[in-house]
Coordinates of C-alpha atoms in Angstrom, one line a residue:
Chain A
X1242 CA 0.0 0.0 0.0
X1243 CA 2.6 2.5 0.8
X1244 CA 6.1 3.6 1.4
X1245 CA 6.8 5.8 4.2
X1246 CA 9.4 8.3 5.2
X1247 CA 10.9 6.0 7.8
X1248 CA 14.2 7.7 7.4
X1249 CA 14.2 9.6 10.7
X1250 CA 17.6 10.7 12.0
X1251 CA 17.5 8.1 14.7
X1252 CA 18.0 5.3 12.1
X1253 CA 21.6 4.2 12.0
X1254 CA 23.8 2.6 9.4
X1255 CA 21.7 3.5 6.3
X1256 CA 23.7 6.5 5.2
X1257 CA 26.5 5.7 2.7
X1258 CA 29.9 6.7 4.2
X1259 CA 31.3 10.0 2.8
X1260 CA 33.5 9.4 -0.2
X1261 CA 35.0 11.2 -3.2
X1262 CA 32.8 12.1 -6.1
X1263 CA 34.0 10.2 -9.1
X1264 CA 33.4 10.7 -12.8
X1265 CA 30.9 7.9 -12.7
X1266 CA 29.0 9.7 -10.1
X1267 CA 28.8 12.8 -12.2
X1268 CA 27.8 10.9 -15.3
X1269 CA 25.1 9.2 -13.2
X1270 CA 23.8 12.5 -11.8
X1271 CA 23.7 13.9 -15.4
X1272 CA 21.5 11.1 -16.5
X1273 CA 19.2 11.6 -13.5
X1274 CA 19.1 15.3 -14.1
X1275 CA 18.1 14.7 -17.7
X1276 CA 15.2 12.5 -16.5
X1277 CA 16.6 9.4 -18.0
X1278 CA 15.5 6.2 -16.3
X1279 CA 18.2 4.1 -14.6
X1280 CA 17.9 0.5 -15.4
X1281 CA 19.1 -2.6 -13.5
X1282 CA 22.2 -3.1 -15.5
X1283 CA 23.3 0.5 -15.4
X1284 CA 26.0 1.7 -13.2
X1285 CA 24.7 3.3 -10.0
X1286 CA 26.2 4.6 -6.8
X1287 CA 26.1 2.1 -4.0
X1288 CA 24.1 4.5 -1.8
X1289 CA 21.5 4.9 -4.5
X1290 CA 21.1 1.1 -4.8
X1291 CA 21.0 0.7 -1.0
X1292 CA 18.4 3.4 -0.6
X1293 CA 16.2 1.9 -3.3
X1294 CA 16.5 -1.6 -1.8
X1295 CA 15.5 -0.2 1.5
X1296 CA 12.6 1.8 0.2
X1297 CA 11.2 -0.7 -2.2
X1298 CA 11.4 -3.6 0.2
X1299 CA 9.8 -1.5 3.0
X1300 CA 7.1 -0.7 0.5
X1301 CA 6.6 -4.4 -0.4
X1302 CA 6.5 -5.4 3.3
X1303 CA 3.9 -2.7 3.9
X1304 CA 1.7 -4.2 1.2
X1305 CA 2.0 -7.7 2.7
X1306 CA 1.5 -6.7 6.4
X1307 CA -1.2 -4.3 5.2
X1308 CA -3.2 -7.4 4.0
X1309 CA -3.7 -8.3 7.7
X1310 CA -5.8 -5.5 9.2
X1311 CA -8.1 -5.4 6.2
X1312 CA -8.1 -9.2 5.8
X1313 CA -9.7 -9.3 9.3
X1314 CA -12.9 -8.1 7.8
X1315 CA -13.2 -10.3 4.7
X1316 CA -15.2 -13.0 6.6
X1317 CA -17.4 -10.3 8.2
X1318 CA -18.1 -8.0 5.3
X1319 CA -21.8 -7.0 5.7
X1320 CA -22.9 -7.6 2.1
X1321 CA -21.7 -9.9 -0.7
X1322 CA -20.8 -6.9 -2.8
X1323 CA -18.6 -5.5 -0.1
X1324 CA -17.1 -8.9 0.5
X1325 CA -16.1 -9.2 -3.1
X1326 CA -14.7 -5.7 -3.2
X1327 CA -12.6 -6.3 -0.1
X1328 CA -11.3 -9.6 -1.2
X1329 CA -10.3 -8.0 -4.5
X1330 CA -8.6 -5.2 -2.7
X1331 CA -6.6 -7.3 -0.4
X1332 CA -5.6 -9.5 -3.3
X1333 CA -4.4 -6.4 -5.2
X1334 CA -2.2 -5.6 -2.2
X1335 CA -0.7 -9.1 -2.4
X1336 CA -0.1 -8.4 -6.1
X1337 CA 1.6 -5.1 -5.3
X1338 CA 3.8 -6.9 -2.8
X1339 CA 4.8 -9.3 -5.6
X1340 CA 5.8 -6.7 -8.2
X1341 CA 7.6 -4.7 -5.6
X1342 CA 9.7 -7.6 -4.4
X1343 CA 10.4 -8.3 -8.1
X1344 CA 11.5 -4.6 -8.5
X1345 CA 13.8 -5.0 -5.5
X1346 CA 15.2 -8.2 -6.9
X1347 CA 16.5 -6.3 -9.9
X1348 CA 18.8 -4.5 -7.5
X1349 CA 20.5 -7.8 -6.5
X1350 CA 18.7 -9.0 -3.4
X1351 CA 16.5 -12.0 -3.2
X1352 CA 12.9 -12.1 -2.0
X1353 CA 13.8 -14.7 0.6
X1354 CA 16.4 -12.4 2.1
X1355 CA 13.9 -9.6 2.2
X1356 CA 11.2 -11.8 3.8
X1357 CA 13.7 -12.9 6.3
X1358 CA 14.4 -9.3 7.2
X1359 CA 10.7 -8.7 7.7
X1360 CA 10.2 -11.8 9.9
X1361 CA 13.3 -11.1 12.0
X1362 CA 12.1 -7.6 12.7
X1363 CA 15.1 -6.0 11.0
X1364 CA 13.1 -4.5 8.1
X1365 CA 10.5 -1.9 8.6
X1366 CA 7.0 -1.5 7.2
X1367 CA 4.6 1.3 7.3
X1368 CA 3.6 2.1 10.9
X1369 CA 0.0 2.6 9.9
X1370 CA -0.6 -1.2 9.9
X1371 CA 0.2 -1.5 13.5
X1372 CA -3.2 0.0 14.3
X1373 CA -6.2 -2.3 14.8
X1374 CA -9.4 -2.6 12.8
X1375 CA -12.0 -3.2 15.4
X1376 CA -15.0 -2.1 13.4
X1377 CA -16.3 -2.3 9.8
X1378 CA -15.9 1.5 9.4
X1379 CA -12.1 0.9 9.7
X1380 CA -12.2 -0.7 6.2
X1381 CA -13.8 2.5 4.8
X1382 CA -11.3 4.7 6.8
X1383 CA -8.3 2.7 5.5
X1384 CA -9.4 3.0 1.9
X1385 CA -10.2 6.6 2.2
X1386 CA -7.4 7.9 4.3
X1387 CA -4.6 5.4 4.2
X1388 CA -4.9 4.7 0.5
X1389 CA -5.5 8.4 0.0
X1390 CA -2.2 9.2 1.8
X1391 CA -0.5 6.4 -0.1
X1392 CA -1.6 7.9 -3.4
X1393 CA -0.2 11.3 -2.5
X1394 CA 3.1 9.7 -1.8
X1395 CA 3.1 7.2 -4.7
X1396 CA 2.0 9.3 -7.7
X1397 CA 5.3 11.1 -7.7
X1398 CA 7.1 7.8 -7.5
X1399 CA 5.8 6.9 -10.9
X1400 CA 8.4 9.4 -12.1
X1401 CA 11.1 7.9 -9.8
X1402 CA 14.5 7.7 -11.6
X1403 CA 14.8 4.0 -11.1
X1404 CA 12.9 2.4 -14.1
X1405 CA 11.6 -0.9 -12.5
X1406 CA 10.2 0.9 -9.5
X1407 CA 8.6 3.7 -11.5
X1408 CA 6.9 1.2 -13.8
X1409 CA 5.6 -0.9 -10.9
X1410 CA 4.2 2.3 -9.3
X1411 CA 2.2 3.2 -12.4
X1412 CA 0.1 0.1 -12.1
X1413 CA 0.0 0.3 -8.3
X1414 CA -1.3 3.8 -8.3
X1415 CA -4.1 3.0 -10.7
X1416 CA -5.3 0.3 -8.4
X1417 CA -4.8 2.4 -5.3
X1418 CA -6.9 5.2 -6.6
X1419 CA -9.7 2.7 -7.2
X1420 CA -9.3 1.5 -3.6
X1421 CA -9.5 5.0 -2.3
X1422 CA -12.7 5.7 -4.1
X1423 CA -14.2 2.4 -2.9
X1424 CA -13.2 3.3 0.7
X1425 CA -14.8 6.7 0.4
X1426 CA -17.9 5.2 -1.0
X1427 CA -18.1 2.8 2.0
X1428 CA -17.7 5.7 4.4
X1429 CA -20.4 7.6 2.5
X1430 CA -22.8 4.7 3.0
X1431 CA -22.1 4.7 6.7
X1432 CA -22.2 8.5 7.1
X1433 CA -25.6 8.7 5.4
X1434 CA -26.9 5.5 7.1
X1435 CA -28.4 5.0 10.6
X1436 CA -27.2 6.9 13.6
X1437 CA -25.2 3.9 14.7
X1438 CA -23.4 3.7 11.3
X1439 CA -22.6 7.3 11.4
X1440 CA -21.2 6.9 14.9
X1441 CA -19.0 4.0 13.6
X1442 CA -17.7 6.2 10.7
X1443 CA -16.8 9.1 13.0
X1444 CA -15.1 6.8 15.5
X1445 CA -13.0 5.4 12.7
X1446 CA -12.1 8.9 11.4
X1447 CA -11.1 9.8 15.0
X1448 CA -8.7 6.9 15.2
X1449 CA -7.2 7.0 11.7
X1450 CA -6.7 10.7 11.1
X1451 CA -3.5 11.3 13.0
X1452 CA -1.9 8.0 12.0
X1453 CA -2.7 8.9 8.3
X1454 CA -0.8 12.2 8.7
X1455 CA 2.1 10.4 10.2
X1456 CA 2.3 8.2 7.1
X1457 CA 4.2 11.0 5.4
X1458 CA 7.0 10.5 7.8
X1459 CA 8.9 13.0 10.0
X1460 CA 8.9 16.7 9.3
X1461 CA 11.4 17.9 6.8
X1462 CA 13.8 19.3 9.4
X1463 CA 13.9 15.8 11.0
X1464 CA 14.2 13.7 7.9
X1465 CA 17.7 12.3 7.3
X1466 CA 17.8 11.5 3.6
X1467 CA 15.6 14.0 1.9
X1468 CA 18.2 16.1 0.1
X1469 CA 20.1 13.2 -1.4
X1470 CA 16.9 11.4 -2.4
X1471 CA 15.6 14.5 -4.0
X1472 CA 18.9 14.9 -6.0
X1473 CA 18.6 11.3 -7.1
X1474 CA 15.0 11.9 -8.0
X1475 CA 13.9 9.0 -5.8
X1476 CA 11.8 11.5 -4.0
X1477 CA 10.2 14.5 -5.7
X1478 CA 8.4 16.3 -2.9
X1479 CA 9.2 16.7 0.8
X1480 CA 7.3 14.9 3.5
X1481 CA 5.7 18.1 4.7
X1482 CA 4.6 19.2 1.2
X1483 CA 2.9 15.9 0.6
X1484 CA 1.3 15.9 4.0
X1485 CA -0.1 19.4 3.3
X1486 CA -1.5 18.3 0.0
X1487 CA -3.2 15.4 1.6
X1488 CA -4.8 17.5 4.3
X1489 CA -6.0 20.0 1.7
X1490 CA -7.6 17.2 -0.4
X1491 CA -9.2 15.4 2.5
X1492 CA -10.7 18.2 4.6
X1493 CA -13.5 18.9 2.0
X1494 CA -14.1 15.2 1.6
X1495 CA -14.8 14.9 5.4
X1496 CA -17.1 17.9 5.2
X1497 CA -19.0 16.2 2.4
X1498 CA -19.4 13.2 4.6
X1499 CA -20.6 15.3 7.5
X1500 CA -17.8 14.0 9.7
X1501 CA -15.6 16.0 12.0
X1502 CA -11.8 15.8 11.7
X1503 CA -10.4 15.3 15.2
X1504 CA -8.2 18.4 15.3
X1505 CA -9.4 21.5 17.1
X1506 CA -6.6 23.6 15.5
X1507 CA -7.6 22.8 12.0
X1508 CA -8.5 25.9 10.0
X1509 CA -8.4 27.2 6.5
X1510 CA -5.8 29.9 6.0
X1511 CA -7.5 32.2 3.5
X1512 CA -4.3 33.8 2.3
X1513 CA -2.5 30.6 1.3
X1514 CA -5.6 28.5 0.7
X1515 CA -4.1 25.8 2.8
X1516 CA -5.6 24.0 5.8
X1517 CA -3.4 24.6 8.8
X1518 CA -3.4 21.7 11.2
X1519 CA -2.4 21.0 14.8
X1520 CA 0.8 19.5 16.1
X1521 CA 1.5 15.8 15.3
X1522 CA 2.3 13.6 18.3
X1523 CA 5.7 12.2 17.1
X1524 CA 6.2 10.4 20.3
X1525 CA 3.5 8.0 19.4
X1526 CA 5.0 7.6 15.9
X1527 CA 8.4 6.9 17.3
X1528 CA 7.0 4.4 19.8
X1529 CA 5.3 2.5 17.0
X1530 CA 8.5 2.4 15.0
X1531 CA 10.2 1.0 18.0
X1532 CA 7.7 -1.8 18.1
X1533 CA 5.3 -0.5 20.7
X1534 CA 2.2 0.1 18.6
X1535 CA -1.1 -1.7 19.5
X1536 CA -0.5 -4.4 16.9
X1537 CA 3.2 -4.6 16.1
X1538 CA 3.6 -8.0 17.8
X1539 CA 0.4 -9.5 16.3
X1540 CA 1.3 -8.4 12.8
X1541 CA 4.8 -10.0 12.8
X1542 CA 3.5 -13.0 14.7
X1543 CA 0.9 -13.6 12.0
X1544 CA 3.5 -13.3 9.2
X1545 CA 5.8 -15.7 11.0
X1546 CA 3.1 -18.1 11.7
X1547 CA 2.1 -18.2 8.0
X1548 CA 5.7 -18.6 7.0
X1549 CA 6.5 -21.3 9.5
X1550 CA 3.3 -23.3 9.0
X1551 CA 3.9 -23.1 5.2
X1552 CA 7.4 -24.5 5.4
X1553 CA 6.3 -28.0 4.7
X1554 CA 4.4 -26.9 1.7
X1555 CA 7.3 -25.0 0.2
X1556 CA 9.6 -27.9 0.9
X1557 CA 7.1 -30.3 -0.8
X1558 CA 6.9 -28.0 -3.9
X1559 CA 10.7 -28.0 -4.2
X1560 CA 11.0 -31.7 -3.6
X1561 CA 8.4 -32.4 -6.3
X1562 CA 10.1 -30.0 -8.8
X1563 CA 13.4 -31.9 -8.2
X1564 CA 11.7 -35.2 -8.7
X1565 CA 10.2 -34.0 -12.0
X1566 CA 13.4 -32.6 -13.2
X1567 CA 15.2 -35.9 -12.4
X1568 CA 12.6 -37.9 -14.2
X1569 CA 12.8 -35.7 -17.3
X1570 CA 16.5 -36.0 -17.3
X1571 CA 16.3 -39.8 -17.0
X1572 CA 13.8 -39.9 -19.9
X1573 CA 16.0 -37.7 -22.1
X1574 CA 19.1 -39.7 -21.2
Chain B
X1037 CA -43.7 -22.5 -14.5
X1038 CA -45.4 -25.1 -12.3
X1039 CA -45.1 -24.6 -8.6
X1040 CA -43.3 -27.9 -8.2
X1041 CA -40.8 -27.1 -10.9
X1042 CA -40.3 -23.6 -9.4
X1043 CA -39.7 -25.1 -6.0
X1044 CA -37.3 -27.6 -7.4
X1045 CA -35.4 -24.9 -9.3
X1046 CA -35.3 -22.6 -6.2
X1047 CA -33.8 -25.5 -4.1
X1048 CA -31.3 -26.3 -6.9
X1049 CA -30.0 -22.7 -7.2
X1050 CA -29.8 -22.4 -3.4
X1051 CA -27.8 -25.6 -3.1
X1052 CA -25.3 -24.5 -5.7
X1053 CA -25.2 -20.9 -4.4
X1054 CA -24.8 -21.9 -0.7
X1055 CA -22.0 -24.4 -1.6
X1056 CA -20.1 -21.7 -3.5
X1057 CA -20.6 -19.1 -0.7
X1058 CA -19.5 -21.4 2.1
X1059 CA -16.5 -22.7 0.3
X1060 CA -15.6 -19.2 -0.9
X1061 CA -15.8 -18.1 2.7
X1062 CA -13.5 -20.9 3.9
X1063 CA -10.9 -20.0 1.2
X1064 CA -11.1 -16.3 2.1
X1065 CA -10.0 -17.3 5.6
X1066 CA -6.5 -17.9 4.1
X1067 CA -6.1 -14.4 2.8
X1068 CA -2.8 -13.1 4.2
X1069 CA -1.9 -16.4 5.9
X1070 CA -1.0 -18.7 3.0
X1071 CA 2.3 -20.6 2.7
X1072 CA 3.6 -18.2 0.1
X1073 CA 2.6 -15.0 -1.5
X1074 CA 1.6 -16.6 -4.8
X1075 CA -0.9 -18.8 -2.9
X1076 CA -2.3 -15.9 -1.0
X1077 CA -3.2 -14.4 -4.3
X1078 CA -4.4 -17.7 -5.9
X1079 CA -6.6 -18.8 -3.0
X1080 CA -8.1 -15.3 -2.8
X1081 CA -8.7 -15.4 -6.5
X1082 CA -10.6 -18.7 -6.2
X1083 CA -12.6 -17.3 -3.3
X1084 CA -13.5 -14.3 -5.3
X1085 CA -14.8 -16.4 -8.1
X1086 CA -16.8 -18.6 -5.8
X1087 CA -18.4 -15.7 -4.0
X1088 CA -19.2 -14.3 -7.5
X1089 CA -20.9 -17.5 -8.4
X1090 CA -22.8 -17.5 -5.2
X1091 CA -24.1 -14.0 -5.9
X1092 CA -25.5 -14.9 -9.2
X1093 CA -27.0 -18.2 -8.0
X1094 CA -28.5 -16.7 -4.8
X1095 CA -29.9 -13.7 -6.7
X1096 CA -31.5 -16.1 -9.2
X1097 CA -32.9 -18.3 -6.3
X1098 CA -34.5 -15.2 -4.8
X1099 CA -36.0 -14.3 -8.1
X1100 CA -37.5 -17.7 -8.6
X1101 CA -38.8 -17.7 -5.1
X1102 CA -40.5 -14.4 -5.7
X1103 CA -40.7 -13.3 -2.1
X1104 CA -38.4 -10.3 -2.4
X1105 CA -35.3 -12.0 -1.0
X1106 CA -32.1 -10.8 -2.7
X1107 CA -28.6 -12.3 -2.5
X1108 CA -27.8 -10.6 0.8
X1109 CA -31.1 -11.5 2.4
X1110 CA -30.5 -15.1 1.6
X1111 CA -26.8 -15.1 2.6
X1112 CA -27.1 -13.1 5.8
X1113 CA -30.5 -13.9 7.2
X1114 CA -30.8 -17.6 7.1
X1115 CA -29.7 -19.9 10.0
X1116 CA -27.9 -23.2 9.7
X1117 CA -30.9 -25.3 9.0
X1118 CA -31.9 -23.2 6.0
X1119 CA -28.5 -23.5 4.4
X1120 CA -28.3 -26.1 1.7
X1121 CA -24.5 -26.4 1.0
X1122 CA -22.5 -29.6 0.7
X1123 CA -21.0 -30.6 4.0
X1124 CA -17.6 -30.8 2.2
X1125 CA -17.7 -27.0 1.7
X1126 CA -18.1 -26.2 5.4
X1127 CA -15.2 -28.4 6.6
X1128 CA -12.6 -26.3 8.3
X1129 CA -9.3 -25.4 6.5
X1130 CA -7.2 -27.2 9.0
X1131 CA -3.9 -27.0 7.1
X1132 CA -3.0 -26.2 3.5
X1133 CA -3.1 -29.9 2.6
X1134 CA -6.7 -30.3 3.8
X1135 CA -7.7 -27.1 2.0
X1136 CA -6.2 -28.4 -1.2
X1137 CA -7.9 -31.8 -0.9
X1138 CA -11.2 -30.3 -0.1
X1139 CA -10.8 -27.9 -3.0
X1140 CA -9.8 -30.6 -5.5
X1141 CA -12.7 -32.9 -4.5
X1142 CA -15.1 -30.0 -5.0
X1143 CA -13.5 -28.5 -8.1
X1144 CA -13.5 -31.9 -9.9
X1145 CA -17.3 -32.0 -9.3
X1146 CA -17.9 -28.4 -10.1
X1147 CA -16.0 -28.5 -13.5
X1148 CA -18.1 -31.5 -14.6
X1149 CA -21.3 -29.9 -13.3
X1150 CA -21.0 -26.5 -14.8
X1151 CA -19.7 -27.9 -18.1
X1152 CA -23.0 -29.7 -18.5
X1153 CA -25.2 -27.1 -16.8
X1154 CA -24.0 -24.6 -19.5
X1155 CA -26.4 -26.5 -21.8
X1156 CA -29.3 -26.4 -19.4
X1157 CA -32.8 -25.8 -20.7
X1158 CA -33.0 -23.0 -18.1
X1159 CA -31.3 -20.0 -19.9
X1160 CA -30.4 -18.2 -16.6
X1161 CA -28.7 -21.3 -15.1
X1162 CA -27.0 -22.0 -18.5
X1163 CA -25.6 -18.4 -18.5
X1164 CA -24.3 -18.6 -15.0
X1165 CA -22.7 -22.0 -15.7
X1166 CA -21.1 -20.9 -18.9
X1167 CA -19.4 -18.1 -17.0
X1168 CA -18.5 -20.3 -14.0
X1169 CA -17.1 -23.2 -16.0
X1170 CA -14.4 -21.0 -17.5
X1171 CA -13.2 -20.0 -13.9
X1172 CA -13.7 -23.5 -12.5
X1173 CA -11.3 -25.0 -15.1
X1174 CA -8.6 -22.8 -13.6
X1175 CA -9.6 -23.8 -10.1
X1176 CA -9.3 -27.5 -10.8
X1177 CA -6.0 -27.1 -12.5
X1178 CA -4.7 -25.2 -9.5
X1179 CA -6.0 -27.7 -6.9
X1180 CA -4.9 -30.7 -8.9
X1181 CA -1.4 -29.3 -9.4
X1182 CA -1.0 -28.8 -5.7
X1183 CA -2.4 -32.2 -4.8
X1184 CA 0.2 -33.7 -7.2
X1185 CA 3.0 -31.6 -5.7
X1186 CA 2.0 -32.5 -2.1
X1187 CA 1.3 -36.2 -2.8
X1188 CA 4.5 -36.6 -4.7
X1189 CA 6.5 -34.2 -2.6
X1190 CA 8.1 -35.1 0.7
X1191 CA 7.1 -37.8 3.2
X1192 CA 5.5 -35.1 5.4
X1193 CA 3.4 -33.6 2.7
X1194 CA 2.4 -37.0 1.4
X1195 CA 1.2 -38.1 4.9
X1196 CA -0.7 -34.8 5.3
X1197 CA -2.7 -35.0 2.1
X1198 CA -3.3 -38.8 2.5
X1199 CA -4.8 -38.0 5.9
X1200 CA -6.9 -35.2 4.5
X1201 CA -8.1 -37.5 1.7
X1202 CA -9.1 -40.2 4.2
X1203 CA -10.9 -37.7 6.4
X1204 CA -12.7 -35.8 3.6
X1205 CA -13.6 -38.7 1.4
X1206 CA -16.9 -39.5 3.3
X1207 CA -18.2 -36.1 2.3
X1208 CA -18.0 -36.7 -1.4
X1209 CA -21.0 -39.0 -1.7
X1210 CA -23.4 -36.0 -1.1
X1211 CA -22.3 -34.3 -4.3
X1212 CA -24.0 -37.0 -6.3
X1213 CA -27.2 -37.5 -4.4
X1214 CA -30.4 -37.1 -6.2
X1215 CA -33.9 -36.4 -4.8
X1216 CA -37.4 -36.1 -6.2
X1217 CA -37.0 -32.4 -6.9
X1218 CA -33.8 -33.0 -8.9
X1219 CA -35.5 -35.8 -10.8
X1220 CA -38.0 -33.2 -12.1
X1221 CA -35.1 -31.0 -13.2
X1222 CA -33.1 -33.8 -14.8
X1223 CA -36.2 -34.9 -16.7
X1224 CA -36.8 -31.3 -18.0
X1225 CA -33.2 -31.0 -19.2
X1226 CA -32.5 -28.3 -16.6
X1227 CA -30.0 -30.1 -14.4
X1228 CA -27.4 -32.7 -15.4
X1229 CA -27.8 -36.3 -14.2
X1230 CA -25.8 -36.8 -11.0
X1231 CA -24.9 -40.4 -12.0
X1232 CA -23.2 -39.0 -15.1
X1233 CA -21.3 -36.5 -13.0
X1234 CA -20.2 -39.2 -10.7
X1235 CA -18.7 -41.3 -13.5
X1236 CA -16.8 -38.2 -14.9
X1237 CA -15.7 -37.2 -11.4
X1238 CA -14.4 -40.7 -10.7
X1239 CA -12.3 -40.7 -13.8
X1240 CA -10.9 -37.2 -13.2
X1241 CA -10.1 -37.9 -9.5
X1242 CA -8.5 -41.3 -10.3
X1243 CA -6.1 -39.8 -12.8
X1244 CA -4.9 -37.0 -10.5
X1245 CA -4.5 -39.4 -7.5
X1246 CA -2.4 -41.7 -9.6
X1247 CA -0.1 -38.9 -10.6
X1248 CA 0.0 -37.7 -7.0
X1249 CA 1.0 -41.3 -6.0
X1250 CA -2.0 -41.4 -3.6
X1251 CA -4.4 -44.3 -3.0
X1252 CA -8.0 -43.7 -3.6
X1253 CA -9.9 -44.3 -0.4
X1254 CA -12.6 -46.9 -0.5
X1255 CA -16.2 -45.7 -0.8
X1256 CA -17.6 -46.6 2.7
X1257 CA -20.2 -44.8 4.7
X1258 CA -20.9 -41.4 3.3
X1259 CA -21.9 -38.3 5.4
X1260 CA -25.0 -36.6 4.2
X1261 CA -27.5 -34.0 5.2
X1262 CA -26.1 -30.6 4.1
X1263 CA -28.4 -30.5 1.1
X1264 CA -31.4 -30.9 3.5
X1265 CA -30.2 -28.4 6.1
X1266 CA -28.6 -30.9 8.4
X1267 CA -25.0 -29.6 9.0
X1268 CA -21.9 -30.2 11.0
X1269 CA -21.1 -28.0 14.0
X1270 CA -18.7 -25.9 11.9
X1271 CA -21.3 -24.1 9.8
X1272 CA -22.8 -22.3 12.8
X1273 CA -19.6 -20.6 13.6
X1274 CA -19.0 -19.7 10.0
X1275 CA -22.4 -18.1 9.8
X1276 CA -22.0 -16.3 13.1
X1277 CA -18.9 -14.6 11.8
X1278 CA -20.3 -13.9 8.3
X1279 CA -23.7 -12.6 9.5
X1280 CA -22.6 -10.6 12.5
X1281 CA -23.1 -7.1 11.1
X1282 CA -26.4 -7.4 9.4
X1283 CA -27.7 -9.3 12.4
X1284 CA -26.4 -6.7 14.9
X1285 CA -27.7 -3.8 12.9
X1286 CA -30.8 -5.1 11.2
X1287 CA -32.0 -1.8 9.8
X1288 CA -28.7 -0.7 8.3
X1289 CA -27.8 -0.7 4.6
X1290 CA -24.2 -1.1 3.9

């Protein structure tokens, strides 16, 4: 679903060590500046490769972990139409995970390595999926707000300098914008439904609003890699710019639903035309990144359980493939 | 349409629709928990198709019945004893091996059924079946391929699917039962003859089991009752989960 500015200054060991700028670096930067796409076989600085592996794999992990909070509600969707839509959405997320892992593989890492990093807790995924989905309205709120925030972040990634990532993002964005509309439509049904449904919708907005704003990552003055990533055209807009765009797009949507955004400081600044919003509680964000969110443990446990319980299946598939290959060889010989 | 024929057709569409819905629900429980990402996607895809078939069949059942019940009314407001699905469909997932065996036994029946039902004298059923058979052909390929991999894989996988086959076999007889209502539909060229389905099913299953190096269990006592509303304990929990929201908020539209 989404890649997040997880690159806060507290994260160690991800910055490439300082080194001399070579002629290759300069040539690379010229290509990037000329908006040429960098392809897997092209020369690239080690820091560029490392940044992309980290970002694309975090994005892939987010898609996979993101299947869990929504998957919760597939068996409880209140109509068959909603059930089919949710199944299709969660399936799309699995598909996004698959292309993103493939895009990361073009940079010389294997999917197994990346999965191992997720399961061992070494790799990060979007903090948003560590929040629970206790009610049906959470499915609407995730589609509307979480996918809405994801789109803000991801549309610029369609122009990312790295070709395989940019191309994967084109397809992903198309599907995400469909999910976002679906989520909004679900919220609309609740907001215009019975009093209980409306209460459910408001409650979900109350719980998802701030986490959605945090999805854009730390403020620009706290973000470690922004300048280099901008120069490499991995990133096109700063975290704060994207967050502002999201708020400006979402406030009128909430008004249309007749729901209240849980921010007493929210107001329209008539001069700039932007909605000014209150202070984000970064302590909560940092705690969730550290593993202390309401569902961090459950999410990783669920992924590990699926992986461990599936080991015999994967082993059987490999054993069978080996037997087949041996039989084919024998037949040919 | 005579009342008898109408009643028979309603029951027929309901049995098919309920079986698809319940099995689709079971498969959807895997979403996000499968042994590998490709299977998360594949099982969800099959679940989507099955719920899609259920929607068409239940909508048609409601239309034939003529009492204003739509797909959701039928899916969400009936209790266990009004469900008409095969007992096989409601059996729990247990592990991936059980899920694959259950799916293969079902798919092998469904592909034979829908292939014939596409030529039904009832144009609506024929249309639904013509759409469904295209999808079910992929389902049976998927479940048969996995059964072969697991049967002819490791000792562990072989033991697991052999156990599942033993356990689920007694639920296969119900797929070929025939009652008076179905006699009417078979005679009218609306439904295929279950005996013919059984022969085709046997051939298909035998070929795959052989390739999977698995023994076909012997046909002993067969469990039955699902088609008449007599279910296992599992269905109640499944419906409790599925129906929770419409039951808790009966006036709401979602």
